[in-house]
mmCIF file with all atom_site columns, C-alpha atoms in Angstrom:
data_model
loop_
_atom_site.group_PDB
_atom_site.id
_atom_site.type_symbol
_atom_site.label_atom_id
_atom_site.label_alt_id
_atom_site.label_comp_id
_atom_site.label_asym_id
_atom_site.label_entity_id
_atom_site.label_seq_id
_atom_site.pdbx_PDB_ins_code
_atom_site.Cartn_x
_atom_site.Cartn_y
_atom_site.Cartn_z
_atom_site.occupancy
_atom_site.B_iso_or_equiv
_atom_site.pdbx_formal_charge
_atom_site.auth_seq_id
_atom_site.auth_comp_id
_atom_site.auth_asym_id
_atom_site.auth_atom_id
_atom_site.pdbx_PDB_model_num
ATOM 1   C CA . MET A 1 1   ? -11.462 -12.786 18.200 1.00 85.00 ? 8   MET A CA 1
ATOM 2   C CA . PRO A 1 2   ? -13.762 -15.459 17.674 1.00 88.00 ? 9   PRO A CA 1
ATOM 3   C CA . ALA A 1 3   ? -11.491 -19.140 18.859 1.00 89.00 ? 10  ALA A CA 1
ATOM 4   C CA . GLU A 1 4   ? -12.863 -21.349 15.778 1.00 94.00 ? 11  GLU A CA 1
ATOM 5   C CA . LEU A 1 5   ? -14.655 -20.235 12.789 1.00 95.00 ? 12  LEU A CA 1
ATOM 6   C CA . ARG A 1 6   ? -16.869 -22.279 10.483 1.00 98.00 ? 13  ARG A CA 1
ATOM 7   C CA . THR A 1 7   ? -17.342 -20.998 6.573  1.00 98.00 ? 14  THR A CA 1
ATOM 8   C CA . ALA A 1 8   ? -18.932 -23.241 4.347  1.00 98.00 ? 15  ALA A CA 1
ATOM 9   C CA . ARG A 1 9   ? -15.906 -25.903 3.294  1.00 98.00 ? 16  ARG A CA 1
ATOM 10  C CA . LEU A 1 10  ? -13.472 -24.845 6.308  1.00 99.00 ? 17  LEU A CA 1
ATOM 11  C CA . LEU A 1 11  ? -12.466 -25.004 9.788  1.00 98.00 ? 18  LEU A CA 1
ATOM 12  C CA . LEU A 1 12  ? -10.405 -21.745 11.134 1.00 98.00 ? 19  LEU A CA 1
ATOM 13  C CA . ARG A 1 13  ? -9.349  -23.272 14.752 1.00 97.00 ? 20  ARG A CA 1
ATOM 14  C CA . GLN A 1 14  ? -6.835  -22.751 17.350 1.00 94.00 ? 21  GLN A CA 1
ATOM 15  C CA . TRP A 1 15  ? -3.397  -24.384 17.202 1.00 94.00 ? 22  TRP A CA 1
ATOM 16  C CA . ARG A 1 16  ? -3.180  -27.799 18.719 1.00 93.00 ? 23  ARG A CA 1
ATOM 17  C CA . THR A 1 17  ? 0.323   -29.701 19.379 1.00 91.00 ? 24  THR A CA 1
ATOM 18  C CA . ASP A 1 18  ? -0.436  -32.055 17.337 1.00 94.00 ? 25  ASP A CA 1
ATOM 19  C CA . ASP A 1 19  ? -0.701  -29.919 14.171 1.00 96.00 ? 26  ASP A CA 1
ATOM 20  C CA . LEU A 1 20  ? 3.328   -30.462 13.756 1.00 94.00 ? 27  LEU A CA 1
ATOM 21  C CA . GLU A 1 21  ? 3.180   -33.404 11.460 1.00 95.00 ? 28  GLU A CA 1
ATOM 22  C CA . ALA A 1 22  ? 0.459   -31.993 8.367  1.00 96.00 ? 29  ALA A CA 1
ATOM 23  C CA . LEU A 1 23  ? 2.022   -28.297 8.947  1.00 94.00 ? 30  LEU A CA 1
ATOM 24  C CA . ALA A 1 24  ? 6.514   -29.525 8.402  1.00 93.00 ? 31  ALA A CA 1
ATOM 25  C CA . GLU A 1 25  ? 4.930   -31.738 5.026  1.00 92.00 ? 32  GLU A CA 1
ATOM 26  C CA . ILE A 1 26  ? 3.068   -28.056 3.773  1.00 91.00 ? 33  ILE A CA 1
ATOM 27  C CA . TYR A 1 27  ? 6.337   -26.816 4.510  1.00 87.00 ? 34  TYR A CA 1
ATOM 28  C CA . LYS A 1 28  ? 8.725   -28.715 2.701  1.00 88.00 ? 35  LYS A CA 1
ATOM 29  C CA . GLN A 1 29  ? 6.466   -28.534 -0.418 1.00 81.00 ? 36  GLN A CA 1
ATOM 30  C CA . PRO A 1 30  ? 8.710   -27.431 -3.510 1.00 73.00 ? 37  PRO A CA 1
ATOM 31  C CA . GLU A 1 31  ? 5.589   -24.778 -3.995 1.00 79.00 ? 38  GLU A CA 1
ATOM 32  C CA . TYR A 1 32  ? 6.400   -23.484 -0.307 1.00 72.00 ? 39  TYR A CA 1
ATOM 33  C CA . LEU A 1 33  ? 10.219  -23.491 -1.018 1.00 63.00 ? 40  LEU A CA 1
ATOM 34  C CA . ALA A 1 34  ? 9.633   -21.602 -4.057 1.00 68.00 ? 41  ALA A CA 1
ATOM 35  C CA . HIS A 1 35  ? 8.217   -18.811 -2.527 1.00 73.00 ? 42  HIS A CA 1
ATOM 36  C CA . MET A 1 36  ? 8.595   -18.182 1.355  1.00 74.00 ? 43  MET A CA 1
ATOM 37  C CA . ARG A 1 37  ? 11.987  -19.998 3.716  1.00 74.00 ? 44  ARG A CA 1
ATOM 38  C CA . ALA A 1 38  ? 12.709  -23.405 4.839  1.00 73.00 ? 45  ALA A CA 1
ATOM 39  C CA . VAL A 1 39  ? 10.881  -24.897 7.921  1.00 82.00 ? 46  VAL A CA 1
ATOM 40  C CA . ASP A 1 40  ? 12.557  -27.650 9.974  1.00 88.00 ? 47  ASP A CA 1
ATOM 41  C CA . ARG A 1 41  ? 10.258  -29.621 12.009 1.00 86.00 ? 48  ARG A CA 1
ATOM 42  C CA . ASP A 1 42  ? 12.134  -27.749 15.262 1.00 92.00 ? 49  ASP A CA 1
ATOM 43  C CA . GLY A 1 43  ? 11.269  -24.255 13.256 1.00 88.00 ? 50  GLY A CA 1
ATOM 44  C CA . THR A 1 44  ? 8.172   -25.734 12.492 1.00 89.00 ? 51  THR A CA 1
ATOM 45  C CA . ALA A 1 45  ? 7.192   -27.115 16.135 1.00 92.00 ? 52  ALA A CA 1
ATOM 46  C CA . LYS A 1 46  ? 8.235   -23.552 17.403 1.00 94.00 ? 53  LYS A CA 1
ATOM 47  C CA . GLN A 1 47  ? 5.610   -21.323 15.040 1.00 88.00 ? 54  GLN A CA 1
ATOM 48  C CA . ILE A 1 48  ? 2.704   -23.163 16.788 1.00 91.00 ? 55  ILE A CA 1
ATOM 49  C CA . GLU A 1 49  ? 3.622   -22.639 19.654 1.00 93.00 ? 56  GLU A CA 1
ATOM 50  C CA . GLN A 1 50  ? 4.581   -18.699 19.369 1.00 92.00 ? 57  GLN A CA 1
ATOM 51  C CA . PHE A 1 51  ? 0.748   -18.867 17.247 1.00 91.00 ? 58  PHE A CA 1
ATOM 52  C CA . MET A 1 52  ? -0.658  -20.372 20.803 1.00 91.00 ? 59  MET A CA 1
ATOM 53  C CA . HIS A 1 53  ? 0.624   -17.092 22.599 1.00 89.00 ? 60  HIS A CA 1
ATOM 54  C CA . ARG A 1 54  ? -0.125  -15.038 19.829 1.00 88.00 ? 61  ARG A CA 1
ATOM 55  C CA . TRP A 1 55  ? -4.328  -15.104 20.787 1.00 86.00 ? 62  TRP A CA 1
ATOM 56  C CA . GLN A 1 56  ? -2.617  -13.948 23.821 1.00 85.00 ? 63  GLN A CA 1
ATOM 57  C CA . ASP A 1 57  ? -0.035  -11.500 23.438 1.00 88.00 ? 64  ASP A CA 1
ATOM 58  C CA . ASP A 1 58  ? -1.730  -9.961  20.125 1.00 88.00 ? 65  ASP A CA 1
ATOM 59  C CA . GLY A 1 59  ? -5.543  -10.811 20.478 1.00 87.00 ? 66  GLY A CA 1
ATOM 60  C CA . VAL A 1 60  ? -5.086  -11.963 16.360 1.00 92.00 ? 67  VAL A CA 1
ATOM 61  C CA . CYS A 1 61  ? -4.071  -15.257 14.913 1.00 92.00 ? 68  CYS A CA 1
ATOM 62  C CA . GLN A 1 62  ? -3.289  -17.497 12.183 1.00 95.00 ? 69  GLN A CA 1
ATOM 63  C CA . TRP A 1 63  ? -5.958  -20.434 12.394 1.00 97.00 ? 70  TRP A CA 1
ATOM 64  C CA . ALA A 1 64  ? -5.095  -23.365 11.427 1.00 97.00 ? 71  ALA A CA 1
ATOM 65  C CA . ALA A 1 65  ? -7.315  -24.300 8.576  1.00 98.00 ? 72  ALA A CA 1
ATOM 66  C CA . VAL A 1 66  ? -9.254  -27.792 8.843  1.00 98.00 ? 73  VAL A CA 1
ATOM 67  C CA . ASP A 1 67  ? -10.933 -28.899 5.341  1.00 98.00 ? 74  ASP A CA 1
ATOM 68  C CA . LEU A 1 68  ? -14.580 -30.266 6.801  1.00 98.00 ? 75  LEU A CA 1
ATOM 69  C CA . ALA A 1 69  ? -14.771 -32.213 4.733  1.00 97.00 ? 76  ALA A CA 1
ATOM 70  C CA . THR A 1 70  ? -11.603 -34.949 5.421  1.00 97.00 ? 77  THR A CA 1
ATOM 71  C CA . ASP A 1 71  ? -11.212 -33.275 7.945  1.00 97.00 ? 78  ASP A CA 1
ATOM 72  C CA . ARG A 1 72  ? -7.521  -32.504 7.401  1.00 97.00 ? 79  ARG A CA 1
ATOM 73  C CA . LEU A 1 73  ? -4.884  -29.652 8.000  1.00 98.00 ? 80  LEU A CA 1
ATOM 74  C CA . ILE A 1 74  ? -4.880  -28.148 5.244  1.00 98.00 ? 81  ILE A CA 1
ATOM 75  C CA . GLY A 1 75  ? -2.509  -24.956 5.949  1.00 97.00 ? 82  GLY A CA 1
ATOM 76  C CA . ARG A 1 76  ? -3.194  -21.189 8.460  1.00 96.00 ? 83  ARG A CA 1
ATOM 77  C CA . ILE A 1 77  ? -5.280  -19.117 7.150  1.00 98.00 ? 84  ILE A CA 1
ATOM 78  C CA . GLY A 1 78  ? -5.785  -15.749 9.226  1.00 97.00 ? 85  GLY A CA 1
ATOM 79  C CA . LEU A 1 79  ? -4.643  -12.742 10.895 1.00 97.00 ? 86  LEU A CA 1
ATOM 80  C CA . LEU A 1 80  ? -1.761  -11.996 12.516 1.00 94.00 ? 87  LEU A CA 1
ATOM 81  C CA . ARG A 1 81  ? -0.398  -8.230  14.219 1.00 94.00 ? 88  ARG A CA 1
ATOM 82  C CA . HIS A 1 82  ? 3.150   -7.418  12.324 1.00 93.00 ? 89  HIS A CA 1
ATOM 83  C CA . HIS A 1 83  ? 5.386   -5.808  15.200 1.00 91.00 ? 90  HIS A CA 1
ATOM 84  C CA . ASP A 1 84  ? 8.594   -5.229  13.204 1.00 90.00 ? 91  ASP A CA 1
ATOM 85  C CA . TRP A 1 85  ? 6.724   -3.942  9.723  1.00 92.00 ? 92  TRP A CA 1
ATOM 86  C CA . PRO A 1 86  ? 8.756   -1.149  9.038  1.00 90.00 ? 93  PRO A CA 1
ATOM 87  C CA . LEU A 1 87  ? 6.659   1.074   6.757  1.00 91.00 ? 94  LEU A CA 1
ATOM 88  C CA . ALA A 1 88  ? 3.539   1.165   9.455  1.00 88.00 ? 95  ALA A CA 1
ATOM 89  C CA . PRO A 1 89  ? 3.382   0.637   13.793 1.00 88.00 ? 96  PRO A CA 1
ATOM 90  C CA . SER A 1 90  ? 2.183   -3.106  14.415 1.00 89.00 ? 97  SER A CA 1
ATOM 91  C CA . PRO A 1 91  ? -0.386  -3.513  11.282 1.00 92.00 ? 98  PRO A CA 1
ATOM 92  C CA . ILE A 1 92  ? -2.988  -6.515  11.037 1.00 95.00 ? 99  ILE A CA 1
ATOM 93  C CA . GLU A 1 93  ? -1.726  -8.721  8.299  1.00 96.00 ? 100 GLU A CA 1
ATOM 94  C CA . VAL A 1 94  ? -4.486  -11.678 6.204  1.00 98.00 ? 101 VAL A CA 1
ATOM 95  C CA . GLY A 1 95  ? -2.583  -14.112 5.002  1.00 97.00 ? 102 GLY A CA 1
ATOM 96  C CA . TRP A 1 96  ? -2.490  -17.980 3.526  1.00 97.00 ? 103 TRP A CA 1
ATOM 97  C CA . VAL A 1 97  ? -0.661  -21.188 3.776  1.00 94.00 ? 104 VAL A CA 1
ATOM 98  C CA . LEU A 1 98  ? -2.355  -23.856 2.038  1.00 96.00 ? 105 LEU A CA 1
ATOM 99  C CA . HIS A 1 99  ? -1.267  -27.294 1.404  1.00 95.00 ? 106 HIS A CA 1
ATOM 100 C CA . ARG A 1 100 ? -0.801  -27.663 -2.882 1.00 93.00 ? 107 ARG A CA 1
ATOM 101 C CA . ASP A 1 101 ? -3.345  -30.455 -2.971 1.00 96.00 ? 108 ASP A CA 1
ATOM 102 C CA . TYR A 1 102 ? -5.542  -27.747 -1.875 1.00 96.00 ? 109 TYR A CA 1
ATOM 103 C CA . TRP A 1 103 ? -4.651  -24.376 -4.442 1.00 94.00 ? 110 TRP A CA 1
ATOM 104 C CA . GLY A 1 104 ? -6.741  -23.099 -7.008 1.00 95.00 ? 111 GLY A CA 1
ATOM 105 C CA . GLN A 1 105 ? -9.938  -24.200 -5.198 1.00 97.00 ? 112 GLN A CA 1
ATOM 106 C CA . GLY A 1 106 ? -10.792 -20.996 -3.642 1.00 98.00 ? 113 GLY A CA 1
ATOM 107 C CA . LEU A 1 107 ? -10.110 -21.768 -0.313 1.00 98.00 ? 114 LEU A CA 1
ATOM 108 C CA . ALA A 1 108 ? -7.679  -19.416 0.601  1.00 98.00 ? 115 ALA A CA 1
ATOM 109 C CA . THR A 1 109 ? -10.061 -16.388 -0.562 1.00 98.00 ? 116 THR A CA 1
ATOM 110 C CA . GLU A 1 110 ? -13.228 -18.590 1.598  1.00 98.00 ? 117 GLU A CA 1
ATOM 111 C CA . GLY A 1 111 ? -10.517 -18.138 4.102  1.00 98.00 ? 118 GLY A CA 1
ATOM 112 C CA . GLY A 1 112 ? -9.459  -15.107 4.110  1.00 98.00 ? 119 GLY A CA 1
ATOM 113 C CA . ARG A 1 113 ? -12.746 -13.208 3.681  1.00 98.00 ? 120 ARG A CA 1
ATOM 114 C CA . ALA A 1 114 ? -13.843 -14.667 6.791  1.00 98.00 ? 121 ALA A CA 1
ATOM 115 C CA . ALA A 1 115 ? -10.065 -13.030 8.189  1.00 98.00 ? 122 ALA A CA 1
ATOM 116 C CA . MET A 1 116 ? -11.683 -9.243  6.353  1.00 97.00 ? 123 MET A CA 1
ATOM 117 C CA . ASP A 1 117 ? -14.961 -10.278 8.298  1.00 97.00 ? 124 ASP A CA 1
ATOM 118 C CA . CYS A 1 118 ? -13.610 -10.402 12.212 1.00 96.00 ? 125 CYS A CA 1
ATOM 119 C CA . TRP A 1 119 ? -10.628 -7.174  11.174 1.00 96.00 ? 126 TRP A CA 1
ATOM 120 C CA . ARG A 1 120 ? -13.819 -5.261  9.516  1.00 96.00 ? 127 ARG A CA 1
ATOM 121 C CA . ASP A 1 121 ? -15.907 -6.917  13.211 1.00 96.00 ? 128 ASP A CA 1
ATOM 122 C CA . LEU A 1 122 ? -14.138 -7.174  16.314 1.00 94.00 ? 129 LEU A CA 1
ATOM 123 C CA . LEU A 1 123 ? -10.403 -4.515  15.772 1.00 94.00 ? 130 LEU A CA 1
ATOM 124 C CA . ASP A 1 124 ? -9.821  -1.493  15.405 1.00 93.00 ? 131 ASP A CA 1
ATOM 125 C CA . ASP A 1 125 ? -7.148  -0.637  13.098 1.00 93.00 ? 132 ASP A CA 1
ATOM 126 C CA . ALA A 1 126 ? -7.389  1.632   10.032 1.00 94.00 ? 133 ALA A CA 1
ATOM 127 C CA . GLN A 1 127 ? -6.114  -0.763  8.072  1.00 96.00 ? 134 GLN A CA 1
ATOM 128 C CA . LEU A 1 128 ? -5.294  -4.615  6.458  1.00 97.00 ? 135 LEU A CA 1
ATOM 129 C CA . ILE A 1 129 ? -1.962  -5.575  5.182  1.00 97.00 ? 136 ILE A CA 1
ATOM 130 C CA . SER A 1 130 ? -1.257  -8.724  3.072  1.00 97.00 ? 137 SER A CA 1
ATOM 131 C CA . ILE A 1 131 ? 2.559   -9.585  2.583  1.00 97.00 ? 138 ILE A CA 1
ATOM 132 C CA . THR A 1 132 ? 4.141   -11.930 -0.137 1.00 96.00 ? 139 THR A CA 1
ATOM 133 C CA . VAL A 1 133 ? 6.721   -11.572 -2.258 1.00 94.00 ? 140 VAL A CA 1
ATOM 134 C CA . PRO A 1 134 ? 6.874   -10.494 -6.471 1.00 96.00 ? 141 PRO A CA 1
ATOM 135 C CA . ALA A 1 135 ? 6.786   -14.287 -8.191 1.00 94.00 ? 142 ALA A CA 1
ATOM 136 C CA . ASN A 1 136 ? 3.458   -15.580 -6.183 1.00 95.00 ? 143 ASN A CA 1
ATOM 137 C CA . ASP A 1 137 ? 1.562   -14.621 -8.500 1.00 96.00 ? 144 ASP A CA 1
ATOM 138 C CA . ARG A 1 138 ? -1.426  -17.163 -6.831 1.00 94.00 ? 145 ARG A CA 1
ATOM 139 C CA . SER A 1 139 ? -1.609  -14.957 -3.709 1.00 95.00 ? 146 SER A CA 1
ATOM 140 C CA . ARG A 1 140 ? -1.858  -12.198 -5.298 1.00 98.00 ? 147 ARG A CA 1
ATOM 141 C CA . ALA A 1 141 ? -4.775  -12.871 -7.579 1.00 98.00 ? 148 ALA A CA 1
ATOM 142 C CA . VAL A 1 142 ? -6.570  -13.759 -3.426 1.00 98.00 ? 149 VAL A CA 1
ATOM 143 C CA . MET A 1 143 ? -5.009  -10.496 -2.089 1.00 98.00 ? 150 MET A CA 1
ATOM 144 C CA . LYS A 1 144 ? -6.937  -8.767  -5.480 1.00 98.00 ? 151 LYS A CA 1
ATOM 145 C CA . ARG A 1 145 ? -10.432 -10.883 -4.935 1.00 98.00 ? 152 ARG A CA 1
ATOM 146 C CA . LEU A 1 146 ? -10.468 -9.831  -1.375 1.00 98.00 ? 153 LEU A CA 1
ATOM 147 C CA . GLY A 1 147 ? -10.502 -6.463  -2.414 1.00 98.00 ? 154 GLY A CA 1
ATOM 148 C CA . LEU A 1 148 ? -6.655  -5.592  -1.126 1.00 98.00 ? 155 LEU A CA 1
ATOM 149 C CA . THR A 1 149 ? -5.216  -3.149  -3.727 1.00 98.00 ? 156 THR A CA 1
ATOM 150 C CA . TYR A 1 150 ? -1.708  -2.758  -4.105 1.00 98.00 ? 157 TYR A CA 1
ATOM 151 C CA . ARG A 1 151 ? 0.834   -0.335  -2.451 1.00 98.00 ? 158 ARG A CA 1
ATOM 152 C CA . GLY A 1 152 ? 4.073   -0.793  -2.612 1.00 96.00 ? 159 GLY A CA 1
ATOM 153 C CA . THR A 1 153 ? 7.476   -2.648  -1.936 1.00 96.00 ? 160 THR A CA 1
ATOM 154 C CA . ALA A 1 154 ? 9.773   -3.532  1.138  1.00 95.00 ? 161 ALA A CA 1
ATOM 155 C CA . GLN A 1 155 ? 12.720  -5.225  2.561  1.00 94.00 ? 162 GLN A CA 1
ATOM 156 C CA . TRP A 1 156 ? 11.559  -6.992  5.100  1.00 93.00 ? 163 TRP A CA 1
ATOM 157 C CA . ARG A 1 157 ? 12.767  -9.501  7.145  1.00 90.00 ? 164 ARG A CA 1
ATOM 158 C CA . GLY A 1 158 ? 15.617  -10.002 4.150  1.00 88.00 ? 165 GLY A CA 1
ATOM 159 C CA . LEU A 1 159 ? 13.386  -10.141 1.613  1.00 87.00 ? 166 LEU A CA 1
ATOM 160 C CA . ASP A 1 160 ? 12.387  -8.663  -0.699 1.00 94.00 ? 167 ASP A CA 1
ATOM 161 C CA . VAL A 1 161 ? 8.580   -8.429  -1.049 1.00 95.00 ? 168 VAL A CA 1
ATOM 162 C CA . VAL A 1 162 ? 5.388   -6.513  -2.233 1.00 97.00 ? 169 VAL A CA 1
ATOM 163 C CA . TRP A 1 163 ? 1.900   -5.538  -0.038 1.00 97.00 ? 170 TRP A CA 1
ATOM 164 C CA . TYR A 1 164 ? -1.531  -4.673  -0.397 1.00 98.00 ? 171 TYR A CA 1
ATOM 165 C CA . ALA A 1 165 ? -4.168  -2.969  1.481  1.00 97.00 ? 172 ALA A CA 1
ATOM 166 C CA . ILE A 1 166 ? -7.524  -1.906  2.098  1.00 98.00 ? 173 ILE A CA 1
ATOM 167 C CA . ASP A 1 167 ? -8.944  0.993   4.424  1.00 96.00 ? 174 ASP A CA 1
ATOM 168 C CA . ARG A 1 168 ? -11.940 0.791   6.468  1.00 91.00 ? 175 ARG A CA 1
#
């Protein structure tokens, strides 16, 4: 898996400890909290550390997403292997979290497509999934634009979620 990818508007790169403040700011946004659990600053620091280790442990992880025009960290996009997914053993998920200022610009789709290309070209997994809460219509729309289809609901990490997938 490449340590870094470039799309037309994004740099997708590995995480650094100095990404903490920007990611913590995203996790405080009401729009984020409407669909995700709150993550405090310490939890954000721990998550960044986990992201760094997941590259070594799983060979994949979500990248830090940087806006090429401003060099600003605007979120995270990429692939995660979920060892606790209840419906299949250790599937890979394509996912994204973006700063509210960058919604509606096609960046989740652009970055998600680049991540999916890595899945197709570099990984052997027969299926790629994407997970969200049922009310997250924006993420569900991105999943559909990426060609994933609705597969059902699940109880995961204490949440009711919907999941989409694409098969090779």
